[in-house]
mmCIF file of C-alpha atoms in Angstrom:
data_model
loop_
_atom_site.group_PDB
_atom_site.id
_atom_site.type_symbol
_atom_site.label_atom_id
_atom_site.label_comp_id
_atom_site.label_asym_id
_atom_site.label_seq_id
_atom_site.Cartn_x
_atom_site.Cartn_y
_atom_site.Cartn_z
ATOM 1 C CA MET B 1 182.176 -37.639 -130.454
ATOM 2 C CA MET B 2 181.152 -41.293 -130.090
ATOM 3 C CA VAL B 3 182.741 -43.721 -132.528
ATOM 4 C CA LEU B 4 180.087 -45.938 -134.131
ATOM 5 C CA ASP B 5 180.802 -49.626 -134.673
ATOM 6 C CA LYS B 6 179.912 -50.760 -138.209
ATOM 7 C CA LYS B 7 179.488 -54.327 -136.980
ATOM 8 C CA LYS B 8 176.957 -53.357 -134.317
ATOM 9 C CA VAL B 9 173.238 -53.132 -135.159
ATOM 10 C CA VAL B 10 170.140 -52.354 -133.120
ATOM 11 C CA VAL B 11 167.139 -54.372 -134.304
ATOM 12 C CA GLY B 12 163.689 -52.967 -133.569
ATOM 13 C CA MET B 13 161.968 -56.104 -132.255
ATOM 14 C CA SER B 14 158.183 -55.817 -132.285
ATOM 15 C CA GLY B 15 157.564 -59.310 -130.958
ATOM 16 C CA GLY B 16 156.629 -60.528 -134.446
ATOM 17 C CA VAL B 17 158.167 -63.128 -136.714
ATOM 18 C CA ASP B 18 159.720 -60.653 -139.195
ATOM 19 C CA SER B 19 161.898 -58.733 -136.746
ATOM 20 C CA SER B 20 162.798 -62.002 -134.999
ATOM 21 C CA VAL B 21 164.183 -63.505 -138.208
ATOM 22 C CA ALA B 22 165.831 -60.195 -139.164
ATOM 23 C CA ALA B 23 167.808 -60.333 -135.898
ATOM 24 C CA TYR B 24 168.840 -63.929 -136.603
ATOM 25 C CA ILE B 25 169.970 -63.186 -140.185
ATOM 26 C CA LEU B 26 172.090 -60.225 -139.098
ATOM 27 C CA GLN B 27 173.685 -62.311 -136.360
ATOM 28 C CA GLN B 28 174.506 -64.986 -138.975
ATOM 29 C CA GLN B 29 176.074 -62.268 -141.139
ATOM 30 C CA GLY B 30 178.486 -61.461 -138.336
ATOM 31 C CA TYR B 31 176.877 -58.404 -136.788
ATOM 32 C CA GLU B 32 176.799 -57.766 -133.048
ATOM 33 C CA VAL B 33 173.019 -57.576 -132.618
ATOM 34 C CA ILE B 34 171.162 -55.678 -129.881
ATOM 35 C CA GLY B 35 167.392 -56.187 -129.636
ATOM 36 C CA ILE B 36 165.170 -53.293 -128.620
ATOM 37 C CA THR B 37 161.398 -53.253 -128.167
ATOM 38 C CA MET B 38 159.954 -49.759 -128.257
ATOM 39 C CA LYS B 39 157.389 -49.136 -125.545
ATOM 40 C CA ILE B 40 155.124 -46.735 -127.354
ATOM 41 C CA TRP B 41 151.778 -46.977 -125.615
ATOM 42 C CA PRO B 42 150.730 -46.220 -122.023
ATOM 43 C CA GLU B 43 149.682 -48.992 -119.675
ATOM 44 C CA MET B 44 146.343 -50.679 -120.495
ATOM 45 C CA ASN B 45 144.389 -53.256 -118.582
ATOM 46 C CA GLU B 46 145.005 -56.888 -119.458
ATOM 47 C CA GLU B 47 141.863 -57.293 -121.574
ATOM 48 C CA ASP B 48 142.662 -54.248 -123.694
ATOM 49 C CA PHE B 49 146.194 -55.516 -124.283
ATOM 50 C CA GLU B 50 144.827 -58.847 -125.475
ATOM 51 C CA ASN B 51 142.458 -57.095 -127.897
ATOM 52 C CA THR B 52 145.037 -54.662 -129.249
ATOM 53 C CA GLY B 53 147.883 -57.080 -129.997
ATOM 54 C CA GLY B 54 150.451 -56.086 -132.609
ATOM 55 C CA CYS B 55 153.512 -54.178 -131.455
ATOM 56 C CA CYS B 56 151.607 -52.674 -128.519
ATOM 57 C CA GLY B 57 150.322 -55.863 -126.923
ATOM 58 C CA LEU B 58 151.374 -57.035 -123.488
ATOM 59 C CA SER B 59 152.996 -60.122 -125.000
ATOM 60 C CA ALA B 60 155.109 -58.239 -127.579
ATOM 61 C CA ALA B 61 158.081 -57.487 -125.320
ATOM 62 C CA ASP B 62 157.915 -60.984 -123.794
ATOM 63 C CA ASP B 63 157.927 -62.591 -127.254
ATOM 64 C CA ALA B 64 160.856 -60.424 -128.369
ATOM 65 C CA ARG B 65 162.771 -61.178 -125.152
ATOM 66 C CA ARG B 66 162.324 -64.927 -125.663
ATOM 67 C CA VAL B 67 163.762 -64.655 -129.193
ATOM 68 C CA ALA B 68 166.669 -62.511 -127.935
ATOM 69 C CA ASP B 69 167.414 -65.102 -125.224
ATOM 70 C CA LYS B 70 167.413 -67.870 -127.835
ATOM 71 C CA LEU B 71 169.871 -65.889 -129.966
ATOM 72 C CA GLY B 72 171.963 -64.906 -126.947
ATOM 73 C CA ILE B 73 171.796 -61.190 -127.722
ATOM 74 C CA PRO B 74 171.310 -58.223 -125.366
ATOM 75 C CA PHE B 75 167.707 -57.034 -125.180
ATOM 76 C CA TYR B 76 166.167 -53.833 -123.853
ATOM 77 C CA VAL B 77 162.701 -52.298 -123.638
ATOM 78 C CA MET B 78 162.963 -48.538 -124.250
ATOM 79 C CA ASN B 79 160.336 -45.910 -123.558
ATOM 80 C CA PHE B 80 159.168 -44.069 -126.690
ATOM 81 C CA GLN B 81 155.762 -43.086 -125.291
ATOM 82 C CA ASP B 82 156.149 -39.302 -125.353
ATOM 83 C CA ILE B 83 157.435 -38.988 -128.899
ATOM 84 C CA PHE B 84 154.939 -41.598 -130.161
ATOM 85 C CA GLU B 85 152.058 -39.686 -128.562
ATOM 86 C CA LYS B 86 153.226 -36.412 -130.103
ATOM 87 C CA LYS B 87 154.353 -37.506 -133.563
ATOM 88 C CA VAL B 88 151.966 -40.381 -134.308
ATOM 89 C CA VAL B 89 148.875 -40.411 -132.076
ATOM 90 C CA GLN B 90 148.315 -36.643 -131.950
ATOM 91 C CA TYR B 91 148.994 -36.323 -135.669
ATOM 92 C CA PHE B 92 146.476 -39.123 -136.306
ATOM 93 C CA ILE B 93 143.785 -37.339 -134.273
ATOM 94 C CA ASP B 94 144.524 -33.871 -135.722
ATOM 95 C CA GLU B 95 144.323 -35.152 -139.292
ATOM 96 C CA TYR B 96 140.924 -36.784 -138.805
ATOM 97 C CA MET B 97 139.656 -33.655 -137.033
ATOM 98 C CA ALA B 98 140.737 -31.667 -140.102
ATOM 99 C CA GLY B 99 138.764 -33.939 -142.454
ATOM 100 C CA ARG B 100 141.805 -35.843 -143.716
ATOM 101 C CA THR B 101 142.681 -39.552 -143.543
ATOM 102 C CA PRO B 102 146.158 -40.054 -142.025
ATOM 103 C CA ASN B 103 148.592 -42.928 -142.356
ATOM 104 C CA PRO B 104 150.105 -43.472 -138.887
ATOM 105 C CA CYS B 105 152.524 -46.177 -140.087
ATOM 106 C CA ILE B 106 154.262 -43.642 -142.337
ATOM 107 C CA ALA B 107 154.550 -41.173 -139.449
ATOM 108 C CA CYS B 108 155.872 -43.931 -137.175
ATOM 109 C CA ASN B 109 158.536 -44.909 -139.709
ATOM 110 C CA LYS B 110 159.584 -41.294 -140.246
ATOM 111 C CA TYR B 111 159.751 -40.067 -136.665
ATOM 112 C CA ILE B 112 160.099 -43.185 -134.516
ATOM 113 C CA LYS B 113 161.807 -46.115 -136.238
ATOM 114 C CA PHE B 114 164.274 -44.327 -138.505
ATOM 115 C CA ASP B 115 164.789 -41.144 -136.507
ATOM 116 C CA GLU B 116 164.436 -41.614 -132.740
ATOM 117 C CA LEU B 117 165.398 -45.316 -132.734
ATOM 118 C CA LEU B 118 168.440 -44.512 -134.893
ATOM 119 C CA ARG B 119 169.454 -41.754 -132.484
ATOM 120 C CA ARG B 120 169.292 -44.181 -129.563
ATOM 121 C CA ALA B 121 171.176 -46.828 -131.537
ATOM 122 C CA HIS B 122 174.002 -44.328 -131.999
ATOM 123 C CA GLN B 123 173.984 -43.689 -128.244
ATOM 124 C CA LEU B 124 174.686 -47.428 -127.824
ATOM 125 C CA GLY B 125 177.575 -47.161 -130.284
ATOM 126 C CA ALA B 126 175.720 -49.004 -133.068
ATOM 127 C CA TYR B 127 176.222 -47.799 -136.628
ATOM 128 C CA TYR B 128 173.009 -49.410 -137.880
ATOM 129 C CA VAL B 129 169.355 -49.892 -137.055
ATOM 130 C CA ALA B 130 167.463 -52.751 -138.652
ATOM 131 C CA THR B 131 163.817 -53.721 -138.982
ATOM 132 C CA GLY B 132 161.752 -56.563 -140.380
ATOM 133 C CA HIS B 133 160.424 -54.489 -143.280
ATOM 134 C CA TYR B 134 160.076 -56.164 -146.664
ATOM 135 C CA ALA B 135 162.179 -53.817 -148.804
ATOM 136 C CA LYS B 136 165.733 -53.622 -150.164
ATOM 137 C CA ILE B 137 168.275 -50.881 -149.460
ATOM 138 C CA ILE B 138 171.018 -50.845 -152.100
ATOM 139 C CA TYR B 139 174.050 -48.595 -152.600
ATOM 140 C CA ASP B 140 174.208 -47.480 -156.247
ATOM 141 C CA LYS B 141 177.852 -46.804 -157.143
ATOM 142 C CA GLU B 142 176.979 -45.014 -160.379
ATOM 143 C CA ILE B 143 175.077 -42.213 -158.650
ATOM 144 C CA ASP B 144 176.920 -42.560 -155.308
ATOM 145 C CA LYS B 145 173.621 -42.791 -153.435
ATOM 146 C CA PHE B 146 171.457 -45.314 -151.659
ATOM 147 C CA ILE B 147 168.242 -46.440 -153.321
ATOM 148 C CA ILE B 148 165.245 -48.435 -152.081
ATOM 149 C CA LYS B 149 163.853 -51.253 -154.200
ATOM 150 C CA LYS B 150 160.741 -53.340 -153.781
ATOM 151 C CA SER B 151 160.959 -56.576 -151.847
ATOM 152 C CA ASN B 152 161.361 -59.870 -153.684
ATOM 153 C CA ALA B 153 158.182 -60.925 -151.852
ATOM 154 C CA ALA B 154 155.811 -58.795 -153.923
ATOM 155 C CA ALA B 155 152.772 -59.611 -151.793
ATOM 156 C CA LYS B 156 154.508 -58.352 -148.635
ATOM 157 C CA ASP B 157 156.338 -55.326 -150.094
ATOM 158 C CA GLN B 158 156.321 -52.360 -147.665
ATOM 159 C CA THR B 159 158.092 -49.674 -149.672
ATOM 160 C CA TYR B 160 154.902 -47.562 -149.866
ATOM 161 C CA ALA B 161 155.442 -46.560 -146.222
ATOM 162 C CA LEU B 162 159.175 -45.835 -146.605
ATOM 163 C CA TYR B 163 159.276 -42.852 -148.972
ATOM 164 C CA ASN B 164 160.465 -40.368 -146.310
ATOM 165 C CA PHE B 165 163.965 -41.807 -146.007
ATOM 166 C CA THR B 166 166.960 -39.465 -146.234
ATOM 167 C CA GLN B 167 170.325 -40.565 -147.594
ATOM 168 C CA GLU B 168 171.827 -40.260 -144.106
ATOM 169 C CA GLN B 169 169.158 -42.556 -142.633
ATOM 170 C CA LEU B 170 169.620 -45.097 -145.429
ATOM 171 C CA ARG B 171 173.361 -45.141 -144.747
ATOM 172 C CA HIS B 172 172.581 -46.417 -141.248
ATOM 173 C CA THR B 173 169.676 -48.802 -141.968
ATOM 174 C CA LEU B 174 169.531 -52.522 -142.766
ATOM 175 C CA MET B 175 166.491 -54.467 -144.008
ATOM 176 C CA PRO B 176 167.559 -58.084 -144.365
ATOM 177 C CA LEU B 177 164.139 -59.510 -145.300
ATOM 178 C CA GLY B 178 163.939 -57.784 -148.695
ATOM 179 C CA GLU B 179 165.685 -60.669 -150.438
ATOM 180 C CA PHE B 180 163.141 -63.290 -149.351
ATOM 181 C CA ALA B 181 160.658 -64.482 -151.974
ATOM 182 C CA SER B 182 157.798 -64.972 -149.501
ATOM 183 C CA LYS B 183 156.680 -64.582 -145.907
ATOM 184 C CA GLU B 184 156.394 -68.375 -145.732
ATOM 185 C CA GLU B 185 160.191 -68.629 -146.074
ATOM 186 C CA VAL B 186 160.589 -66.314 -143.073
ATOM 187 C CA ARG B 187 158.108 -68.317 -141.006
ATOM 188 C CA ARG B 188 159.905 -71.544 -141.940
ATOM 189 C CA ILE B 189 163.212 -70.200 -140.636
ATOM 190 C CA ALA B 190 161.529 -69.061 -137.409
ATOM 191 C CA ALA B 191 159.948 -72.492 -136.947
ATOM 192 C CA GLU B 192 163.246 -74.300 -137.567
ATOM 193 C CA LEU B 193 164.886 -72.096 -134.915
ATOM 194 C CA GLY B 194 162.085 -72.804 -132.457
ATOM 195 C CA PHE B 195 161.029 -69.148 -132.187
ATOM 196 C CA SER B 196 157.742 -68.659 -130.331
ATOM 197 C CA THR B 197 156.893 -65.987 -132.940
ATOM 198 C CA ALA B 198 156.973 -68.433 -135.890
ATOM 199 C CA SER B 199 153.199 -68.798 -136.245
ATOM 200 C CA LYS B 200 152.206 -65.443 -134.769
ATOM 201 C CA PRO B 201 149.619 -63.758 -137.041
ATOM 202 C CA ASP B 202 150.456 -60.525 -138.849
ATOM 203 C CA SER B 203 149.283 -57.323 -137.198
ATOM 204 C CA GLN B 204 146.695 -55.872 -139.588
ATOM 205 C CA GLU B 205 145.149 -52.896 -137.858
ATOM 206 C CA ILE B 206 146.369 -49.575 -136.445
ATOM 207 C CA CYS B 207 148.378 -50.737 -133.459
ATOM 208 C CA PHE B 208 147.091 -48.197 -130.941
ATOM 209 C CA VAL B 209 143.388 -48.297 -131.888
ATOM 210 C CA LYS B 210 141.364 -51.007 -130.161
ATOM 211 C CA ASP B 211 139.178 -53.082 -132.535
ATOM 212 C CA ASN B 212 140.180 -50.700 -135.365
ATOM 213 C CA ASP B 213 137.367 -48.357 -134.242
ATOM 214 C CA TYR B 214 139.252 -45.145 -134.952
ATOM 215 C CA GLY B 215 136.091 -42.989 -134.666
ATOM 216 C CA LYS B 216 135.515 -44.171 -131.105
ATOM 217 C CA PHE B 217 139.201 -43.677 -130.297
ATOM 218 C CA ILE B 218 139.103 -40.042 -131.447
ATOM 219 C CA GLU B 219 135.789 -39.380 -129.717
ATOM 220 C CA GLU B 220 137.324 -40.507 -126.422
ATOM 221 C CA ARG B 221 140.026 -37.867 -126.923
ATOM 222 C CA LYS B 222 137.973 -35.083 -128.526
ATOM 223 C CA SER B 223 134.357 -35.688 -127.481
ATOM 224 C CA ASP B 224 133.626 -31.950 -127.076
ATOM 225 C CA LYS B 225 134.938 -31.126 -130.560
ATOM 226 C CA ILE B 226 133.092 -33.741 -132.633
ATOM 227 C CA VAL B 227 129.657 -32.504 -133.630
ATOM 228 C CA PRO B 228 127.056 -33.726 -136.149
ATOM 229 C CA GLY B 229 126.707 -31.857 -139.429
ATOM 230 C CA ASN B 230 125.106 -32.063 -142.833
ATOM 231 C CA PHE B 231 125.439 -34.600 -145.578
ATOM 232 C CA VAL B 232 125.135 -32.666 -148.851
ATOM 233 C CA ASP B 233 124.976 -33.770 -152.459
ATOM 234 C CA THR B 234 127.429 -32.559 -155.084
ATOM 235 C CA ASP B 235 125.172 -29.540 -155.747
ATOM 236 C CA GLY B 236 125.237 -28.547 -152.062
ATOM 237 C CA ASN B 237 121.710 -29.684 -151.189
ATOM 238 C CA ILE B 238 121.271 -31.028 -147.657
ATOM 239 C CA ILE B 239 120.330 -34.723 -147.775
ATOM 240 C CA GLY B 240 120.879 -35.913 -144.207
ATOM 241 C CA THR B 241 122.855 -35.626 -140.983
ATOM 242 C CA HIS B 242 126.263 -37.135 -140.287
ATOM 243 C CA LYS B 243 127.668 -37.994 -136.854
ATOM 244 C CA GLY B 244 130.941 -36.044 -137.128
ATOM 245 C CA ILE B 245 133.525 -35.819 -139.940
ATOM 246 C CA VAL B 246 136.042 -38.056 -138.134
ATOM 247 C CA HIS B 247 133.848 -41.048 -138.996
ATOM 248 C CA TYR B 248 134.230 -40.671 -142.778
ATOM 249 C CA THR B 249 136.821 -41.008 -145.499
ATOM 250 C CA ILE B 250 136.822 -40.479 -149.272
ATOM 251 C CA GLY B 251 135.333 -43.409 -151.190
ATOM 252 C CA GLN B 252 133.475 -44.771 -148.156
ATOM 253 C CA ARG B 253 130.154 -46.482 -148.850
ATOM 254 C CA LYS B 254 129.381 -48.566 -145.764
ATOM 255 C CA GLY B 255 128.272 -47.136 -142.458
ATOM 256 C CA LEU B 256 126.980 -43.831 -143.806
ATOM 257 C CA GLY B 257 123.575 -44.207 -142.198
ATOM 258 C CA ILE B 258 121.853 -42.561 -145.153
ATOM 259 C CA ALA B 259 119.374 -44.125 -147.605
ATOM 260 C CA LEU B 260 119.083 -42.536 -151.037
ATOM 261 C CA GLY B 261 117.668 -45.481 -152.979
ATOM 262 C CA LYS B 262 120.969 -45.862 -154.834
ATOM 263 C CA PRO B 263 124.602 -46.513 -153.893
ATOM 264 C CA ALA B 264 126.055 -43.464 -152.105
ATOM 265 C CA TYR B 265 129.728 -42.643 -151.566
ATOM 266 C CA VAL B 266 131.709 -40.000 -149.693
ATOM 267 C CA VAL B 267 133.285 -37.850 -152.398
ATOM 268 C CA ASP B 268 134.531 -34.910 -150.310
ATOM 269 C CA ILE B 269 134.808 -33.642 -146.725
ATOM 270 C CA ILE B 270 134.588 -29.904 -146.027
ATOM 271 C CA PRO B 271 135.858 -29.490 -142.444
ATOM 272 C CA GLN B 272 135.427 -25.713 -142.219
ATOM 273 C CA GLU B 273 131.698 -26.160 -142.895
ATOM 274 C CA ASN B 274 131.407 -29.541 -141.102
ATOM 275 C CA LYS B 275 129.960 -31.074 -144.281
ATOM 276 C CA VAL B 276 130.336 -34.493 -145.866
ATOM 277 C CA VAL B 277 129.653 -34.523 -149.609
ATOM 278 C CA ILE B 278 127.841 -37.573 -151.004
ATOM 279 C CA GLY B 279 127.881 -38.613 -154.654
ATOM 280 C CA THR B 280 128.024 -41.526 -157.056
ATOM 281 C CA ASN B 281 130.837 -43.987 -157.627
ATOM 282 C CA GLU B 282 131.814 -41.955 -160.704
ATOM 283 C CA ASP B 283 132.229 -38.867 -158.517
ATOM 284 C CA VAL B 284 134.853 -40.711 -156.452
ATOM 285 C CA PHE B 285 137.277 -40.871 -159.399
ATOM 286 C CA GLY B 286 139.807 -38.192 -160.249
ATOM 287 C CA ILE B 287 142.709 -37.694 -162.644
ATOM 288 C CA GLU B 288 144.857 -35.106 -160.865
ATOM 289 C CA LEU B 289 146.040 -34.304 -157.343
ATOM 290 C CA LEU B 290 148.160 -31.855 -155.382
ATOM 291 C CA ALA B 291 150.719 -33.217 -152.887
ATOM 292 C CA GLU B 292 152.955 -31.521 -150.303
ATOM 293 C CA GLN B 293 155.884 -32.451 -148.037
ATOM 294 C CA VAL B 294 157.297 -34.344 -150.992
ATOM 295 C CA ASN B 295 160.549 -36.232 -150.507
ATOM 296 C CA PHE B 296 162.664 -37.759 -153.248
ATOM 297 C CA ILE B 297 165.076 -40.401 -151.986
ATOM 298 C CA HIS B 298 167.878 -40.197 -154.533
ATOM 299 C CA LEU B 299 166.736 -37.663 -157.156
ATOM 300 C CA ASP B 300 168.120 -34.130 -156.879
ATOM 301 C CA LYS B 301 165.431 -32.597 -159.060
ATOM 302 C CA ILE B 302 162.756 -33.598 -161.542
ATOM 303 C CA GLN B 303 161.618 -32.076 -164.812
ATOM 304 C CA GLU B 304 158.071 -31.001 -165.775
ATOM 305 C CA GLY B 305 156.003 -34.023 -166.688
ATOM 306 C CA PHE B 306 158.424 -36.481 -165.082
ATOM 307 C CA PRO B 307 156.994 -39.991 -165.774
ATOM 308 C CA VAL B 308 156.387 -42.327 -162.813
ATOM 309 C CA GLN B 309 154.122 -45.046 -161.567
ATOM 310 C CA ALA B 310 152.130 -43.505 -158.711
ATOM 311 C CA GLN B 311 150.377 -45.331 -155.870
ATOM 312 C CA ILE B 312 147.740 -43.564 -153.743
ATOM 313 C CA ARG B 313 147.019 -46.146 -151.027
ATOM 314 C CA TYR B 314 148.805 -49.021 -149.373
ATOM 315 C CA HIS B 315 147.214 -51.924 -151.256
ATOM 316 C CA ALA B 316 146.566 -50.155 -154.571
ATOM 317 C CA LYS B 317 148.569 -50.897 -157.703
ATOM 318 C CA PRO B 318 150.916 -48.159 -158.972
ATOM 319 C CA VAL B 319 149.559 -46.562 -162.159
ATOM 320 C CA GLN B 320 151.151 -44.422 -164.842
ATOM 321 C CA ALA B 321 151.321 -40.699 -164.043
ATOM 322 C CA ALA B 322 153.370 -37.548 -164.587
ATOM 323 C CA ILE B 323 154.780 -35.228 -161.899
ATOM 324 C CA TYR B 324 154.917 -31.451 -162.226
ATOM 325 C CA PRO B 325 157.111 -29.794 -159.552
ATOM 326 C CA LEU B 326 155.757 -26.753 -157.699
ATOM 327 C CA GLU B 327 157.275 -24.545 -154.985
ATOM 328 C CA LYS B 328 158.081 -25.622 -151.401
ATOM 329 C CA ASP B 329 158.218 -29.408 -151.818
ATOM 330 C CA ARG B 330 154.830 -29.526 -153.538
ATOM 331 C CA VAL B 331 153.961 -31.316 -156.768
ATOM 332 C CA ARG B 332 151.031 -31.771 -159.097
ATOM 333 C CA VAL B 333 150.405 -35.355 -160.174
ATOM 334 C CA VAL B 334 148.418 -36.088 -163.336
ATOM 335 C CA PHE B 335 147.323 -39.682 -163.941
ATOM 336 C CA GLU B 336 147.076 -41.319 -167.339
ATOM 337 C CA LYS B 337 143.628 -42.669 -166.406
ATOM 338 C CA PRO B 338 141.195 -41.698 -163.615
ATOM 339 C CA VAL B 339 141.986 -43.258 -160.223
ATOM 340 C CA ARG B 340 139.583 -44.042 -157.397
ATOM 341 C CA ALA B 341 139.381 -42.188 -154.078
ATOM 342 C CA ILE B 342 142.144 -39.582 -154.085
ATOM 343 C CA THR B 343 142.163 -38.988 -150.329
ATOM 344 C CA PRO B 344 143.676 -35.940 -148.570
ATOM 345 C CA GLY B 345 146.058 -37.012 -145.822
ATOM 346 C CA GLN B 346 147.035 -40.274 -147.516
ATOM 347 C CA ALA B 347 150.356 -40.711 -149.303
ATOM 348 C CA VAL B 348 151.034 -40.644 -153.008
ATOM 349 C CA VAL B 349 154.184 -42.665 -153.645
ATOM 350 C CA PHE B 350 156.289 -42.689 -156.815
ATOM 351 C CA TYR B 351 158.083 -45.602 -158.458
ATOM 352 C CA ASP B 352 160.256 -46.302 -161.481
ATOM 353 C CA GLY B 353 159.593 -50.006 -161.911
ATOM 354 C CA ASP B 354 160.727 -51.613 -158.669
ATOM 355 C CA ILE B 355 162.695 -48.556 -157.523
ATOM 356 C CA LEU B 356 161.061 -46.291 -154.929
ATOM 357 C CA LEU B 357 161.602 -42.674 -155.981
ATOM 358 C CA GLY B 358 159.797 -40.861 -153.165
ATOM 359 C CA GLY B 359 156.372 -39.564 -152.243
ATOM 360 C CA GLY B 360 154.333 -36.961 -150.420
ATOM 361 C CA THR B 361 151.056 -36.245 -148.655
ATOM 362 C CA ILE B 362 147.939 -35.724 -150.768
ATOM 363 C CA VAL B 363 146.446 -32.252 -150.226
ATOM 364 C CA LYS B 364 143.450 -32.500 -152.530
ATOM 365 C CA LYS B 365 141.975 -33.855 -155.719
ATOM 366 C CA VAL B 366 142.239 -31.250 -158.467
ATOM 367 C CA ARG B 367 138.885 -30.966 -160.202
#
């Protein structure tokens, strides 16, 4: 059995400013840092690389290598294409084909960054992996467990996408940026160090989807399976034709291609009937949902009506709710007030103040 070195850490370097500064901070703290860029996407032509950017762009590995050279740390590009295709890209496509709206960043964190990357870090003898996420991992002596807390930089907090962590993964993970009060502080450090990534813009879109046109991306993969169907109203009356359910998500108003003389919103998608249900803004709201594949980070069990603040999309504010446990890692979540666009496939994430409790995948809005 390989002995892991507690002073050795593999940093996932995306070619951005956050992971660059994370590597520097850990080096300053006395760790032996190894930089790794994960090659997750097949070769593209030069123009497509330029348009995609983010952690998949042609310049990402070059930017990360330049930072590693400046820090004097070993740097490797490792191939993660197969597992990324299977666990992130295929999942993304399958979810849209099933009428759900996936969150690929959550899948990438679960299966790639804190599972496969950790496994490879161990192969290099490193005890830890580290990333440039804005979140805090803290060991709580009272409960003898690790907990995740929100970043000090509230505007950049990324805990919503981290609810799948296990205690074993947390034991081996470092997130040094959680203590920073703002992204500007991180950029300032990068600039002072002369990092080429200092002024690099944040990656905003899905990294593997060109121009954020996810409908076109799926059509290129599943053109024979995407067929037009009916728009129906909430009473089931046919009111128009849609271009395939992969092009729609709950709460959507723009790009419907249907004129009803009043604002129209997607309120439901029925994949087995290839229908998209259209209603009013009021119809988009709900007060209760069902979630599955629920993971709690440091809680062994919860009681009926367990109070939390629940968040149902990345940039939404957590709101007061109660959790009711069901069988097989499923829960019912009841909100204090109606919330907008409960969307199957998205995550519902639970907090107690600034402490991340866990989360799961939304199955449906309970009517």
